[in-house]
Amino acid sequence: MNTHKLAFFGSPPEFDKVLPVGQLYFPSWERYVASFRGIFERQYYTNQGPLTNELEQKLEQFLGVRHVVCVTNATIGLMMAAESMGLSGKVILPAYTFIASAQSLTWAGLEPVFCDIDPLTHQMALDQIDALITDDVSAIMGVNLWGGSCNPSALSELAHARGVQLYFDSAHAFGCKVGGVSIGNFGKMEVFSFHATKILSAAEGGCICTNDDALAVRLRNIRSGYGIEQAVEVDRTSNGRMSEAQAAVALMSLEDFPANRENNERLYRIYEQRLAGIPGLHLVRPTGVSVSNYQYVVCMVDEAEFGLPRDALLAVLNAENINARRYFYPGVHRCVPYVHGQAYYPDRLPNTDRACASCIQFPIGALVSDGAAGRICDVLSRIHHAAPNIRVALKPGSAGG
């Protein structure tokens, strides 16, 4: 193997165009034109239009949940969730998550309490939560990562026993099931993201799912005055309406979901098979689910085994036009404003810090073919074998350092 056949050493990059990590599944141009022509003919662009209503009904059927409330994006959805549940004081959540999970609490006037994660699954460490529940904790926000779940049944038992509410940030988990039950049915409510990087895309958007009729009414009143079935008094509204354009894209994406999930799983299996032969790259499998959407390929990089630290691997991959990412970095507990106001957390979440330092995400989704997944694994193997030379080149004072 020619270990120097790498763009890092001056060879042409493996790919002519950058391969991104997001899902980026979009409908055909013909379907897009037909759907948007209807919007322009109706001249109805927002305020709970016919496409948004149709999307909510189809999502309720798909997920088997009583209520779906579509919103502008998942962050707005998380803020609305906290407001509708009447939370107060503190909410427990993992620090290894997208920062919007915590910032939705800050927007709602709540204080996040961060817990650590399981080192193998990256899901929140259930054995640490009970000790964090104090008199001023009103809820637990479970976060379902990587197409897996954070054990909603165990969390539900704990929340019930301690008298706190439970809801979920399920941005990564659309289409996943736990014991045959669709994620979206657990806790008081669950929030999905329909960002373009997710398997169900509205280009940007999201939804809140709940089986609680009263909470659904409050959510629809908080979202806006449009689309409410029953008016109730709420303290604050959010202007979180989903546009007809977002709903149009999401409806087509929902139709395509089975094929896109199947494509993801096929690509994931290629990575799973090929990465098993490369020392130091440990795949984080989606756990706790009976069905996964396989929308992420996530590895932990063991520097001693692979030969390079995660960030050096990222730099060499980017030179090949492979846009791998480190995802959650730094941990939310080390981000502003939490790092300044909560000196308690640094150094107390070791598994979170370890994941932030060594986790890497590889491309999967619409723009990655089976052959491309195999070529990415070939490149990773070449990088592993060339690691000693790369380390020399990266030293300060060397030609590449």
Coordinates of C-alpha atoms in Angstrom, one line a residue:
M1 CA 0.0 0.0 0.0
N2 CA 1.3 3.4 -1.0
T3 CA 0.8 5.2 2.3
H4 CA 2.0 8.5 0.8
K5 CA -0.9 8.5 -1.7
L6 CA -2.7 11.1 0.3
A7 CA -3.7 14.7 -0.5
F8 CA -2.0 15.6 2.8
F9 CA 1.3 14.7 1.1
G10 CA 0.4 16.5 -2.2
S11 CA -1.5 13.8 -4.2
P12 CA -4.8 14.8 -5.8
P13 CA -7.7 14.5 -3.3
E14 CA -9.7 11.3 -3.3
F15 CA -12.9 13.1 -4.2
D16 CA -13.4 16.0 -6.7
K17 CA -16.2 17.5 -4.6
V18 CA -16.6 17.8 -0.9
L19 CA -18.7 15.0 0.7
P20 CA -20.8 16.4 3.6
V21 CA -21.9 14.5 6.6
G22 CA -25.6 15.6 6.5
Q23 CA -28.5 13.6 5.2
L24 CA -29.5 16.1 2.5
Y25 CA -32.2 14.0 0.9
F26 CA -34.4 16.1 -1.3
P27 CA -37.3 15.3 -3.6
S28 CA -36.9 15.2 -7.4
W29 CA -37.2 18.6 -9.2
E30 CA -40.4 17.5 -10.9
R31 CA -42.2 16.8 -7.6
Y32 CA -40.8 19.9 -6.0
V33 CA -42.1 22.1 -8.9
A34 CA -45.5 20.5 -8.8
S35 CA -45.9 20.9 -5.0
F36 CA -44.7 24.5 -5.0
R37 CA -46.9 25.4 -8.0
G38 CA -49.9 24.5 -5.8
I39 CA -48.6 26.9 -3.1
F40 CA -48.3 29.7 -5.5
E41 CA -51.8 29.0 -7.0
R42 CA -53.4 29.0 -3.6
Q43 CA -51.4 32.1 -2.5
Y44 CA -51.4 30.7 1.0
Y45 CA -47.9 30.7 2.4
T46 CA -48.1 30.3 6.2
N47 CA -50.6 30.4 9.1
Q48 CA -51.4 26.7 9.4
G49 CA -52.2 26.2 5.7
P50 CA -53.5 23.0 4.0
L51 CA -50.1 21.4 3.6
T52 CA -49.1 21.9 7.2
N53 CA -52.4 20.4 8.3
E54 CA -51.9 17.5 6.0
L55 CA -48.3 17.0 7.3
E56 CA -49.5 16.9 10.9
Q57 CA -52.2 14.3 10.1
K58 CA -49.7 12.1 8.2
L59 CA -47.1 12.3 11.0
E60 CA -49.7 11.4 13.6
Q61 CA -50.5 8.3 11.5
F62 CA -46.8 7.4 10.8
L63 CA -45.8 7.7 14.5
G64 CA -49.0 6.4 16.1
V65 CA -49.2 9.5 18.3
R66 CA -52.3 11.5 19.2
H67 CA -51.0 15.0 18.4
V68 CA -48.3 16.4 16.2
V69 CA -47.6 20.2 16.3
C70 CA -45.4 21.3 13.5
V71 CA -43.1 24.3 14.2
T72 CA -40.5 26.5 12.6
N73 CA -37.5 24.6 13.9
A74 CA -36.7 22.2 16.8
T75 CA -35.2 24.9 19.0
I76 CA -38.5 26.7 19.0
G77 CA -40.2 23.4 19.7
L78 CA -38.0 22.8 22.7
M79 CA -38.8 26.3 24.1
M80 CA -42.5 25.7 23.5
A81 CA -42.3 22.3 25.3
A82 CA -40.8 23.8 28.4
E83 CA -43.3 26.6 28.4
S84 CA -46.3 24.4 27.8
M85 CA -45.3 22.0 30.7
G86 CA -45.1 24.9 33.1
L87 CA -41.5 23.9 34.2
S88 CA -39.7 25.9 36.9
G89 CA -36.3 25.9 38.5
K90 CA -33.9 23.3 37.1
V91 CA -34.0 20.7 34.3
I92 CA -31.5 17.7 34.1
L93 CA -30.1 17.0 30.7
P94 CA -26.8 15.6 29.2
A95 CA -24.0 18.1 28.3
Y96 CA -23.2 16.0 25.3
T97 CA -25.9 17.4 23.0
F98 CA -26.6 20.2 20.5
I99 CA -26.4 23.5 22.5
A100 CA -30.0 24.3 21.6
S101 CA -31.1 21.6 24.1
A102 CA -29.7 23.7 27.0
Q103 CA -30.4 27.1 25.4
S104 CA -34.1 26.3 25.1
L105 CA -34.1 26.1 28.9
T106 CA -32.2 29.4 29.2
W107 CA -34.8 31.1 26.9
A108 CA -37.5 29.7 29.1
G109 CA -35.9 31.0 32.3
L110 CA -34.8 27.6 33.5
E111 CA -31.4 26.4 34.7
P112 CA -29.8 23.3 33.1
V113 CA -28.2 20.7 35.3
F114 CA -25.8 18.7 33.2
C115 CA -25.2 14.9 33.6
D116 CA -22.6 12.7 32.1
I117 CA -23.0 10.1 29.3
D118 CA -22.4 6.4 29.0
P119 CA -18.9 6.1 27.4
L120 CA -20.0 3.4 24.9
T121 CA -23.4 4.5 23.8
H122 CA -23.1 8.3 24.3
Q123 CA -26.6 8.3 25.8
M124 CA -27.2 10.1 29.1
A125 CA -25.8 8.1 32.1
L126 CA -29.0 6.9 33.9
D127 CA -27.2 5.9 37.0
Q128 CA -26.2 9.5 37.7
I129 CA -29.6 11.2 37.3
D130 CA -31.2 10.2 40.6
A131 CA -28.5 12.0 42.7
L132 CA -29.0 15.2 40.7
I133 CA -32.7 15.5 41.5
T134 CA -33.2 18.1 44.1
D135 CA -36.3 20.0 45.3
D136 CA -35.9 22.6 42.6
V137 CA -35.6 20.2 39.7
S138 CA -38.9 20.1 37.8
A139 CA -38.0 17.9 34.8
I140 CA -35.6 15.6 33.0
M141 CA -34.9 16.2 29.3
G142 CA -33.8 13.0 27.7
V143 CA -31.8 13.3 24.5
N144 CA -31.9 10.5 22.0
L145 CA -28.6 10.4 20.1
W146 CA -27.2 8.9 16.9
G147 CA -30.4 7.1 15.9
G148 CA -30.5 5.3 19.2
S149 CA -32.5 5.9 22.4
C150 CA -31.6 6.9 26.0
N151 CA -33.9 4.2 27.5
P152 CA -37.2 6.1 27.8
S153 CA -38.8 3.3 29.9
A154 CA -36.1 3.5 32.6
L155 CA -36.3 7.3 32.6
S156 CA -40.0 7.2 32.8
E157 CA -39.9 5.0 35.9
L158 CA -37.3 7.3 37.5
A159 CA -39.2 10.5 36.7
H160 CA -42.4 9.0 38.1
A161 CA -40.8 7.8 41.3
R162 CA -39.2 11.2 41.9
G163 CA -42.2 13.3 40.9
V164 CA -40.6 15.2 38.1
Q165 CA -41.7 15.6 34.5
L166 CA -40.0 13.9 31.5
Y167 CA -39.7 15.0 27.9
F168 CA -37.3 14.3 25.1
D169 CA -35.1 16.1 22.6
S170 CA -35.4 13.5 19.8
A171 CA -33.8 15.6 17.0
H172 CA -31.8 12.5 15.8
A173 CA -34.5 9.9 16.2
F174 CA -37.2 10.4 13.7
G175 CA -38.4 6.9 12.5
C176 CA -36.7 5.0 15.3
K177 CA -38.6 2.6 17.4
V178 CA -38.2 1.2 21.0
G179 CA -39.8 -2.2 21.4
G180 CA -41.8 -1.6 18.3
V181 CA -43.2 1.8 19.6
S182 CA -42.2 4.8 17.6
I183 CA -40.1 7.4 19.3
G184 CA -42.4 10.4 19.7
N185 CA -44.7 8.5 22.1
F186 CA -42.6 8.7 25.3
G187 CA -42.6 11.1 28.2
K188 CA -44.9 14.2 28.2
M189 CA -43.7 15.1 24.7
E190 CA -40.9 14.7 22.2
V191 CA -39.4 17.2 19.8
F192 CA -38.0 16.2 16.4
S193 CA -35.8 18.3 14.0
F194 CA -36.6 18.5 10.3
H195 CA -33.3 20.3 9.5
A196 CA -31.8 19.4 6.1
T197 CA -29.2 17.3 7.9
K198 CA -31.9 15.0 9.3
I199 CA -33.4 12.0 7.6
L200 CA -36.8 13.7 7.5
S201 CA -36.2 17.2 6.1
A202 CA -38.3 20.3 5.7
A203 CA -35.1 22.1 4.8
E204 CA -35.6 23.6 8.2
G205 CA -38.4 22.8 10.7
G206 CA -39.5 20.4 13.4
C207 CA -42.5 19.1 15.3
I208 CA -43.6 18.3 18.9
C209 CA -45.4 15.0 19.6
T210 CA -47.6 14.3 22.6
N211 CA -50.4 11.9 23.7
D212 CA -51.6 14.5 26.2
D213 CA -54.7 16.3 24.9
A214 CA -54.4 19.3 27.3
L215 CA -50.7 19.8 26.5
A216 CA -51.5 19.7 22.8
V217 CA -54.0 22.5 23.2
R218 CA -51.5 24.6 25.1
L219 CA -48.8 23.9 22.5
R220 CA -51.1 25.1 19.6
N221 CA -52.0 28.2 21.6
I222 CA -48.3 29.0 22.3
R223 CA -47.4 28.4 18.7
S224 CA -49.7 31.1 17.3
G225 CA -53.4 32.0 17.1
Y226 CA -53.6 30.0 13.8
G227 CA -54.3 26.3 13.9
I228 CA -55.8 26.2 17.4
E229 CA -58.7 23.9 18.0
Q230 CA -59.5 25.3 21.4
A231 CA -58.4 28.7 22.8
V232 CA -56.8 28.6 26.2
E233 CA -54.9 31.3 28.1
V234 CA -51.1 31.1 27.9
D235 CA -48.5 33.5 29.3
R236 CA -46.3 33.7 26.2
T237 CA -46.6 32.8 22.5
S238 CA -43.7 31.9 20.2
N239 CA -44.6 32.7 16.6
G240 CA -43.4 29.2 15.8
R241 CA -45.5 28.5 12.8
M242 CA -44.3 26.2 10.0
S243 CA -44.6 27.6 6.5
E244 CA -46.3 25.9 3.6
A245 CA -43.0 25.6 1.8
Q246 CA -41.5 23.8 4.8
A247 CA -44.5 21.5 4.9
A248 CA -44.3 20.7 1.2
V249 CA -40.7 19.6 1.5
A250 CA -41.5 17.6 4.6
L251 CA -44.4 15.8 3.0
M252 CA -42.3 14.6 0.1
S253 CA -39.5 13.6 2.5
L254 CA -42.0 11.6 4.5
E255 CA -43.0 9.7 1.4
D256 CA -39.3 9.0 0.7
F257 CA -38.5 8.0 4.3
P258 CA -38.6 4.2 3.8
A259 CA -36.2 4.3 0.9
N260 CA -33.9 6.8 2.6
R261 CA -33.7 4.8 5.8
E262 CA -32.9 1.7 3.8
N263 CA -30.1 3.6 1.9
N264 CA -28.7 4.8 5.2
E265 CA -28.7 1.3 6.7
R266 CA -26.9 -0.1 3.6
L267 CA -24.2 2.6 3.9
Y268 CA -23.9 2.0 7.6
R269 CA -23.3 -1.7 7.1
I270 CA -20.5 -1.0 4.6
Y271 CA -18.8 1.3 7.2
E272 CA -19.5 -1.3 9.9
Q273 CA -17.8 -4.1 7.9
R274 CA -14.9 -2.1 6.7
L275 CA -14.1 -0.1 9.8
A276 CA -13.8 -3.3 11.8
G277 CA -10.5 -3.9 10.1
I278 CA -8.9 -0.5 11.0
P279 CA -7.3 -0.3 14.5
G280 CA -8.4 2.6 16.7
L281 CA -11.7 3.4 15.0
H282 CA -14.5 2.2 17.3
L283 CA -18.0 2.5 15.8
V284 CA -20.7 3.9 18.2
R285 CA -23.7 1.7 17.3
P286 CA -27.3 3.0 17.7
T287 CA -28.5 1.3 20.9
G288 CA -31.7 0.9 22.8
V289 CA -33.9 0.8 19.6
S290 CA -35.6 -2.0 17.7
V291 CA -35.5 0.2 14.5
S292 CA -32.9 2.8 13.8
N293 CA -32.8 5.5 11.1
Y294 CA -29.0 5.1 10.8
Q295 CA -28.6 8.7 10.0
Y296 CA -25.1 8.9 11.6
V297 CA -21.8 7.0 11.3
V298 CA -20.0 8.0 14.5
C299 CA -16.6 6.6 15.7
M300 CA -14.4 7.1 18.7
V301 CA -10.8 7.6 17.7
D302 CA -8.3 5.8 19.9
E303 CA -5.1 7.8 19.3
A304 CA -2.8 5.1 20.6
E305 CA -4.3 2.4 18.3
F306 CA -5.0 4.5 15.2
G307 CA -1.7 6.5 15.3
L308 CA -3.2 10.0 15.2
P309 CA -5.5 12.1 17.4
R310 CA -9.0 12.9 16.2
D311 CA -8.3 16.4 15.1
A312 CA -5.3 15.4 13.0
L313 CA -7.4 12.7 11.3
L314 CA -10.0 15.4 10.5
A315 CA -7.4 17.6 8.9
V316 CA -6.1 14.7 6.7
L317 CA -9.7 13.7 5.7
N318 CA -10.6 17.3 4.8
A319 CA -7.7 17.4 2.4
E320 CA -9.3 14.5 0.6
N321 CA -12.6 16.5 0.4
I322 CA -14.1 14.2 3.0
N323 CA -15.9 16.6 5.3
A324 CA -15.9 14.5 8.5
R325 CA -16.9 16.4 11.6
R326 CA -16.3 16.3 15.4
Y327 CA -20.0 17.2 16.0
F328 CA -20.6 18.2 19.7
Y329 CA -17.5 20.3 20.5
P330 CA -17.0 21.5 23.1
G331 CA -19.5 20.0 25.5
V332 CA -22.3 22.3 26.4
H333 CA -21.0 22.7 30.0
R334 CA -17.9 24.3 28.5
C335 CA -19.8 26.7 26.3
V336 CA -20.9 30.3 27.0
P337 CA -22.8 31.1 29.2
Y338 CA -22.7 27.8 31.1
V339 CA -18.9 27.7 31.5
H340 CA -18.9 31.0 33.3
G341 CA -21.9 30.6 35.6
Q342 CA -21.4 26.9 36.5
A343 CA -17.9 26.2 37.6
Y344 CA -19.2 23.1 39.2
Y345 CA -19.2 21.1 35.9
P346 CA -15.7 21.3 34.3
D347 CA -13.8 18.1 35.1
R348 CA -16.9 16.4 36.5
L349 CA -18.2 15.0 33.2
P350 CA -15.2 12.9 32.1
N351 CA -17.1 10.7 29.6
T352 CA -18.6 13.8 28.0
D353 CA -15.1 15.5 27.7
R354 CA -13.6 12.2 26.3
A355 CA -16.3 12.0 23.6
C356 CA -15.9 15.6 22.7
A357 CA -12.2 15.0 22.2
S358 CA -12.3 11.8 20.3
C359 CA -15.6 11.5 18.5
I360 CA -15.7 11.8 14.7
Q361 CA -18.6 11.6 12.2
F362 CA -18.2 10.3 8.7
P363 CA -20.4 11.2 5.6
I364 CA -23.6 9.3 5.0
G365 CA -26.9 10.1 3.3
A366 CA -28.0 11.2 -0.1
L367 CA -24.7 12.3 -1.5
V368 CA -22.7 9.2 -0.5
S369 CA -22.8 6.1 -2.8
D370 CA -21.9 2.6 -1.8
G371 CA -18.6 3.0 -3.7
A372 CA -17.9 6.3 -2.0
A373 CA -18.4 4.8 1.5
G374 CA -15.9 2.1 0.5
R375 CA -13.4 4.7 -0.8
I376 CA -13.7 6.6 2.5
C377 CA -12.8 3.5 4.4
D378 CA -9.8 2.9 2.0
V379 CA -8.6 6.4 2.7
L380 CA -9.0 5.8 6.5
S381 CA -6.9 2.7 6.1
R382 CA -4.2 4.6 4.2
I383 CA -4.2 7.3 6.8
H384 CA -3.7 4.7 9.6
H385 CA -0.8 3.1 7.8
A386 CA 0.7 6.6 7.1
A387 CA 0.2 7.8 10.6
P388 CA 3.9 7.8 11.7
N389 CA 4.8 9.9 8.6
I390 CA 1.8 12.3 9.2
R391 CA 2.9 12.8 12.8
V392 CA 6.4 13.7 11.7
A393 CA 5.0 16.1 9.1
L394 CA 2.7 17.7 11.7
K395 CA 5.5 18.5 14.2
P396 CA 6.2 22.2 14.6
G397 CA 9.0 23.3 12.3
S398 CA 8.4 20.5 9.7
A399 CA 7.3 21.2 6.2
G400 CA 3.7 20.2 7.1
G401 CA 3.7 21.5 10.7

